[in-house]
């Protein structure tokens, strides 16, 4: 019945299928990360909060779609999303340190079990059937908006550091494409609760790709600038040292590897002459003291000034 209901809107059905395909790729994006965690038996500083929030959002959209009765494509993608995020969380808990494991289990109990159960009970028993779907839809809008707004911290980091190291272009591209598909799906189904959050997702996705285009060649520009400042006679290996060292705010100057033997011999001769002169002075002083002590009478002592 749900599939037939979707098929009454050919464009909605088309964009829904495309949205399922693109969103599946987005949900599978962390697979290399968790394969790395499995292979190294360590979470390596990764956090579980994004996966807990993603699972919570998928669970709510799944509940919303089951109440709506005409959104089978929402059911399919959010069922897959909930399953995928659950696997990620289990892997994280298995290989996480003790403190991170406790925090993950605690947040899972509070948000994914406690809060979800509270929303389910309140919407089922305290909200009338006529308003149940709209109320749950706007709850999903609020949560999805916060999920889409989460990458703003990464955007601020990119602007501050002028580096796109922590903002992969491929993920930003597929998130933007997914937002377009689900916005069109909600628009043709006349479901504003599906369309609104994806407007923000589309805007943030475009912003991320724009920042990537602006800062993706930053390191190359730095290297070129420093190479232009080097003298023409600087050896190639010294150039490489200077380029690398500038990243740590240090400075390397080229120097000749062959020592100057002539200067070194002169320095040795000068040092020997100075040492010999000091020895003569000490000998003269010692003789002077001996002569003075001989001239003193037995009952005489040097007077104090």
Short mmCIF file of C-alpha atoms in Angstrom, two decimals:
data_model
loop_
_atom_site.label_atom_id
_atom_site.label_comp_id
_atom_site.label_asym_id
_atom_site.label_seq_id
_atom_site.Cartn_x
_atom_site.Cartn_y
_atom_site.Cartn_z
CA UNK A 1 0.00 0.00 0.00
CA UNK A 2 2.79 2.42 0.89
CA UNK A 3 4.59 1.73 -2.36
CA UNK A 4 1.37 2.31 -4.31
CA UNK A 5 0.86 5.58 -2.43
CA UNK A 6 4.36 6.74 -3.41
CA UNK A 7 3.78 5.72 -7.03
CA UNK A 8 0.86 8.17 -7.25
CA UNK A 9 3.57 10.86 -7.38
CA UNK A 10 5.96 9.77 -10.17
CA UNK A 11 8.51 12.50 -9.47
CA UNK A 12 8.34 11.90 -5.73
CA UNK A 13 8.89 8.20 -6.30
CA UNK A 14 11.84 8.90 -8.62
CA UNK A 15 13.55 11.29 -6.22
CA UNK A 16 12.79 8.91 -3.34
CA UNK A 17 14.57 6.04 -5.08
CA UNK A 18 17.53 8.28 -5.93
CA UNK A 19 17.55 9.53 -2.34
CA UNK A 20 17.71 5.93 -1.10
CA UNK A 21 20.71 5.21 -3.33
CA UNK A 22 22.64 8.34 -2.39
CA UNK A 23 21.81 8.08 1.33
CA UNK A 24 22.95 4.45 1.33
CA UNK A 25 26.35 5.61 0.12
CA UNK A 26 26.39 8.25 2.87
CA UNK A 27 25.57 5.64 5.53
CA UNK A 28 28.35 3.40 4.18
CA UNK A 29 30.92 6.21 4.22
CA UNK A 30 32.24 5.33 7.74
CA UNK A 31 32.98 1.70 6.72
CA UNK A 32 36.73 2.38 6.09
CA UNK A 33 36.96 4.11 9.47
CA UNK A 34 35.45 1.20 11.37
CA UNK A 35 37.45 -1.33 9.38
CA UNK A 36 40.53 0.56 10.55
CA UNK A 37 39.23 0.42 14.13
CA UNK A 38 38.66 -3.32 13.79
CA UNK A 39 42.08 -3.93 12.27
CA UNK A 40 43.96 -1.90 14.89
CA UNK A 41 41.69 -2.92 17.78
CA UNK A 42 41.50 0.72 18.86
CA UNK A 43 39.12 3.65 18.30
CA UNK A 44 42.15 6.00 17.99
CA UNK A 45 40.40 9.04 19.44
CA UNK A 46 37.22 8.78 17.33
CA UNK A 47 33.95 9.80 19.03
CA UNK A 48 30.68 7.88 19.08
CA UNK A 49 28.32 10.86 19.44
CA UNK A 50 27.77 11.44 15.67
CA UNK A 51 26.71 7.81 15.20
CA UNK A 52 24.42 7.88 18.24
CA UNK A 53 22.73 11.04 16.96
CA UNK A 54 22.45 9.63 13.42
CA UNK A 55 20.82 6.46 14.75
CA UNK A 56 18.44 8.49 16.92
CA UNK A 57 17.40 10.58 13.91
CA UNK A 58 16.88 7.47 11.75
CA UNK A 59 14.73 5.85 14.44
CA UNK A 60 12.50 8.92 14.68
CA UNK A 61 12.09 9.18 10.90
CA UNK A 62 11.28 5.48 10.78
CA UNK A 63 8.56 5.97 13.40
CA UNK A 64 7.26 9.03 11.52
CA UNK A 65 7.10 7.13 8.21
CA UNK A 66 5.28 4.19 9.82
CA UNK A 67 2.60 6.58 11.12
CA UNK A 68 2.31 8.45 7.82
CA UNK A 69 1.34 5.25 5.91
CA UNK A 70 2.41 6.63 2.53
CA UNK A 71 6.19 6.88 2.79
CA UNK A 72 7.63 3.45 2.07
CA UNK A 73 10.84 4.96 0.70
CA UNK A 74 11.40 6.74 4.02
CA UNK A 75 10.94 3.41 5.80
CA UNK A 76 13.49 1.60 3.64
CA UNK A 77 16.31 4.12 3.97
CA UNK A 78 15.84 4.79 7.67
CA UNK A 79 15.63 1.07 8.43
CA UNK A 80 18.96 0.60 6.71
CA UNK A 81 20.38 3.68 8.43
CA UNK A 82 19.34 2.49 11.89
CA UNK A 83 20.87 -0.94 11.24
CA UNK A 84 24.14 0.51 9.90
CA UNK A 85 24.54 2.97 12.77
CA UNK A 86 23.84 0.20 15.28
CA UNK A 87 26.70 -1.88 13.82
CA UNK A 88 29.04 1.12 14.04
CA UNK A 89 28.11 1.71 17.68
CA UNK A 90 28.65 -1.95 18.59
CA UNK A 91 32.11 -1.95 16.97
CA UNK A 92 32.96 1.27 18.77
CA UNK A 93 31.90 -0.12 22.16
CA UNK A 94 33.93 -3.30 21.64
CA UNK A 95 37.22 -1.50 20.88
CA UNK A 96 36.80 1.79 22.77
CA UNK A 97 38.72 2.58 26.00
CA UNK A 98 36.90 2.10 29.29
CA UNK A 99 35.81 5.73 29.74
CA UNK A 100 34.65 6.14 26.11
CA UNK A 101 32.78 2.83 26.33
CA UNK A 102 30.95 3.92 29.49
CA UNK A 103 30.04 7.29 27.95
CA UNK A 104 28.76 5.64 24.77
CA UNK A 105 26.59 3.16 26.66
CA UNK A 106 25.30 5.96 28.89
CA UNK A 107 24.38 8.21 25.96
CA UNK A 108 22.79 5.30 24.11
CA UNK A 109 20.60 4.55 27.13
CA UNK A 110 19.62 8.18 27.65
CA UNK A 111 19.01 9.24 24.04
CA UNK A 112 18.39 6.18 21.86
CA UNK A 113 16.40 4.25 24.46
CA UNK A 114 15.08 6.70 27.06
CA UNK A 115 14.32 9.78 24.97
CA UNK A 116 13.03 7.78 22.01
CA UNK A 117 10.71 5.77 24.29
CA UNK A 118 9.49 9.00 25.90
CA UNK A 119 8.66 10.53 22.49
CA UNK A 120 6.92 7.34 21.41
CA UNK A 121 4.81 7.09 24.59
CA UNK A 122 3.90 10.80 24.67
CA UNK A 123 2.97 10.94 20.98
CA UNK A 124 0.92 7.75 21.23
CA UNK A 125 -0.99 8.36 24.44
CA UNK A 126 -1.04 12.14 24.95
CA UNK A 127 -1.42 13.38 21.36
CA UNK A 128 -4.59 12.73 19.42
CA UNK A 129 -4.40 10.74 16.21
CA UNK A 130 -5.16 13.80 14.05
CA UNK A 131 -2.12 15.69 15.38
CA UNK A 132 0.25 12.79 15.97
CA UNK A 133 1.95 12.87 12.56
CA UNK A 134 2.42 16.69 12.44
CA UNK A 135 3.79 16.80 16.01
CA UNK A 136 6.23 14.00 15.35
CA UNK A 137 7.14 15.59 12.01
CA UNK A 138 8.13 18.88 13.65
CA UNK A 139 10.12 17.03 16.30
CA UNK A 140 12.01 15.42 13.44
CA UNK A 141 12.51 18.81 11.81
CA UNK A 142 14.12 20.17 14.98
CA UNK A 143 16.40 17.15 15.41
CA UNK A 144 17.35 16.94 11.73
CA UNK A 145 18.16 20.66 11.71
CA UNK A 146 20.54 20.17 14.62
CA UNK A 147 22.12 17.20 12.83
CA UNK A 148 22.64 19.27 9.68
CA UNK A 149 24.01 22.15 11.77
CA UNK A 150 26.63 19.91 13.39
CA UNK A 151 29.15 20.35 10.50
CA UNK A 152 29.27 24.09 11.28
CA UNK A 153 32.08 23.31 13.75
CA UNK A 154 34.06 21.75 10.90
CA UNK A 155 33.30 24.76 8.68
CA UNK A 156 34.64 27.15 11.35
CA UNK A 157 37.74 24.97 11.73
CA UNK A 158 38.37 25.09 7.97
CA UNK A 159 38.06 28.90 7.94
CA UNK A 160 40.31 29.26 10.99
CA UNK A 161 43.07 26.87 9.87
CA UNK A 162 42.61 27.38 6.12
CA UNK A 163 42.87 23.61 5.70
CA UNK A 164 40.34 21.06 4.40
CA UNK A 165 42.09 18.09 5.98
CA UNK A 166 39.08 17.21 8.14
CA UNK A 167 36.39 17.95 5.53
CA UNK A 168 36.47 15.34 2.73
CA UNK A 169 35.01 16.63 -0.51
CA UNK A 170 33.38 13.30 -1.42
CA UNK A 171 31.32 13.19 1.78
CA UNK A 172 30.27 16.84 1.41
CA UNK A 173 29.24 16.18 -2.20
CA UNK A 174 27.07 13.16 -1.38
CA UNK A 175 25.47 14.93 1.59
CA UNK A 176 24.54 17.83 -0.69
CA UNK A 177 23.20 15.47 -3.34
CA UNK A 178 21.19 13.59 -0.72
CA UNK A 179 19.69 16.85 0.55
CA UNK A 180 18.60 17.73 -3.00
CA UNK A 181 16.92 14.36 -3.53
CA UNK A 182 15.01 14.37 -0.24
CA UNK A 183 14.01 18.01 -0.62
CA UNK A 184 12.47 17.21 -4.00
CA UNK A 185 10.84 14.10 -2.54
CA UNK A 186 9.22 16.13 0.25
CA UNK A 187 8.26 18.90 -2.16
CA UNK A 188 6.40 16.62 -4.58
CA UNK A 189 4.78 14.73 -1.70
CA UNK A 190 3.84 18.09 -0.16
CA UNK A 191 5.51 17.00 3.08
CA UNK A 192 7.03 20.14 4.54
CA UNK A 193 8.62 18.22 7.44
CA UNK A 194 10.80 16.31 4.97
CA UNK A 195 11.57 19.31 2.77
CA UNK A 196 12.56 21.96 5.37
CA UNK A 197 15.60 20.27 6.99
CA UNK A 198 17.07 19.43 3.61
CA UNK A 199 17.06 23.10 2.60
CA UNK A 200 19.57 23.72 5.39
CA UNK A 201 21.45 20.56 4.40
CA UNK A 202 21.71 21.80 0.82
CA UNK A 203 22.99 25.26 1.88
CA UNK A 204 25.59 23.81 4.26
CA UNK A 205 26.70 21.29 1.64
CA UNK A 206 27.27 24.05 -0.91
CA UNK A 207 29.20 26.04 1.71
CA UNK A 208 31.46 23.07 2.45
CA UNK A 209 32.21 22.47 -1.22
CA UNK A 210 32.92 26.19 -1.72
CA UNK A 211 35.38 26.17 1.19
CA UNK A 212 37.00 23.05 -0.21
CA UNK A 213 37.52 24.80 -3.55
CA UNK A 214 39.04 27.82 -1.77
CA UNK A 215 41.48 26.03 0.55
CA UNK A 216 42.31 22.72 -1.13
CA UNK A 217 45.62 24.03 -2.60
CA UNK A 218 46.79 25.85 0.51
CA UNK A 219 49.87 23.68 1.20
CA UNK A 220 50.97 23.87 -2.41
CA UNK A 221 50.79 27.67 -2.32
CA UNK A 222 52.94 27.79 0.84
CA UNK A 223 55.62 25.61 -0.77
CA UNK A 224 55.69 27.71 -3.93
CA UNK A 225 56.02 30.95 -1.93
CA UNK A 226 58.98 29.68 0.06
CA UNK A 227 60.70 28.30 -3.02
CA UNK A 228 60.54 31.75 -4.60
CA UNK A 229 62.30 33.27 -1.57
CA UNK A 230 65.27 30.85 -1.74
CA UNK A 231 68.48 32.00 -3.44
CA UNK A 232 69.32 30.48 -6.79
CA UNK A 233 72.52 28.87 -5.49
CA UNK A 234 70.78 26.95 -2.72
CA UNK A 235 71.13 23.17 -3.18
CA UNK A 236 68.00 21.12 -3.82
CA UNK A 237 68.26 19.17 -0.54
CA UNK A 238 68.52 22.41 1.42
CA UNK A 239 65.38 23.70 -0.34
CA UNK A 240 63.45 20.67 0.86
CA UNK A 241 64.67 21.19 4.42
CA UNK A 242 63.62 24.84 4.37
CA UNK A 243 60.16 24.03 2.99
CA UNK A 244 59.51 21.41 5.66
CA UNK A 245 60.95 23.49 8.48
CA UNK A 246 58.80 26.52 7.73
CA UNK A 247 55.72 24.49 8.70
CA UNK A 248 57.14 24.39 12.23
CA UNK A 249 58.01 28.10 12.22
CA UNK A 250 61.75 27.41 12.07
CA UNK A 251 64.42 28.59 9.70
CA UNK A 252 67.26 26.71 7.96
CA UNK A 253 70.14 28.46 6.24
CA UNK A 254 72.38 26.75 3.69
CA UNK A 255 75.95 26.12 4.84
CA UNK A 256 79.04 24.62 3.23
CA UNK A 257 79.67 21.04 4.19
CA UNK A 258 83.50 21.25 3.66
CA UNK A 259 85.48 22.82 6.53
CA UNK A 260 88.06 25.57 5.92
CA UNK A 261 91.34 23.90 6.92
CA UNK A 262 93.41 27.05 6.53
CA UNK A 263 91.30 29.04 8.97
CA UNK A 264 91.25 26.14 11.40
CA UNK A 265 95.08 25.92 11.41
CA UNK A 266 95.32 29.64 12.07
CA UNK A 267 92.92 29.35 14.97
CA UNK A 268 94.99 26.51 16.49
CA UNK A 269 98.22 28.53 16.22
CA UNK A 270 96.62 31.58 17.81
CA UNK A 271 95.27 29.52 20.69
CA UNK A 272 98.71 27.96 21.30
CA UNK A 273 100.37 31.37 21.40
CA UNK A 274 97.88 32.73 23.91
CA UNK A 275 98.34 29.68 26.14
CA UNK A 276 102.13 30.01 26.06
CA UNK A 277 101.94 33.72 26.99
CA UNK A 278 99.72 32.94 29.97
CA UNK A 279 102.19 30.31 31.20
CA UNK A 280 105.07 32.85 31.05
CA UNK A 281 103.02 35.38 33.05
CA UNK A 282 102.22 32.80 35.74
CA UNK A 283 105.93 31.83 35.99
CA UNK A 284 107.00 35.48 36.41
CA UNK A 285 104.40 36.04 39.14
CA UNK A 286 105.56 32.94 41.01
CA UNK A 287 109.17 34.09 40.92
CA UNK A 288 108.22 37.54 42.17
CA UNK A 289 106.38 36.06 45.17
CA UNK A 290 109.38 33.87 46.07
CA UNK A 291 111.74 36.85 45.98
CA UNK A 292 109.45 38.88 48.18
CA UNK A 293 109.20 36.13 50.77
CA UNK A 294 113.01 35.88 50.95
CA UNK A 295 113.39 39.63 51.71
CA UNK A 296 111.02 39.45 54.72
CA UNK A 297 112.67 39.18 58.21
CA UNK A 298 111.57 36.39 60.53
CA UNK A 299 109.74 38.82 62.91
CA UNK A 300 108.12 40.87 60.15
CA UNK A 301 104.73 40.27 58.54
CA UNK A 302 103.11 42.06 55.62
CA UNK A 303 101.13 45.02 56.87
CA UNK A 304 97.41 45.15 56.28
CA UNK A 305 96.11 48.23 54.55
#
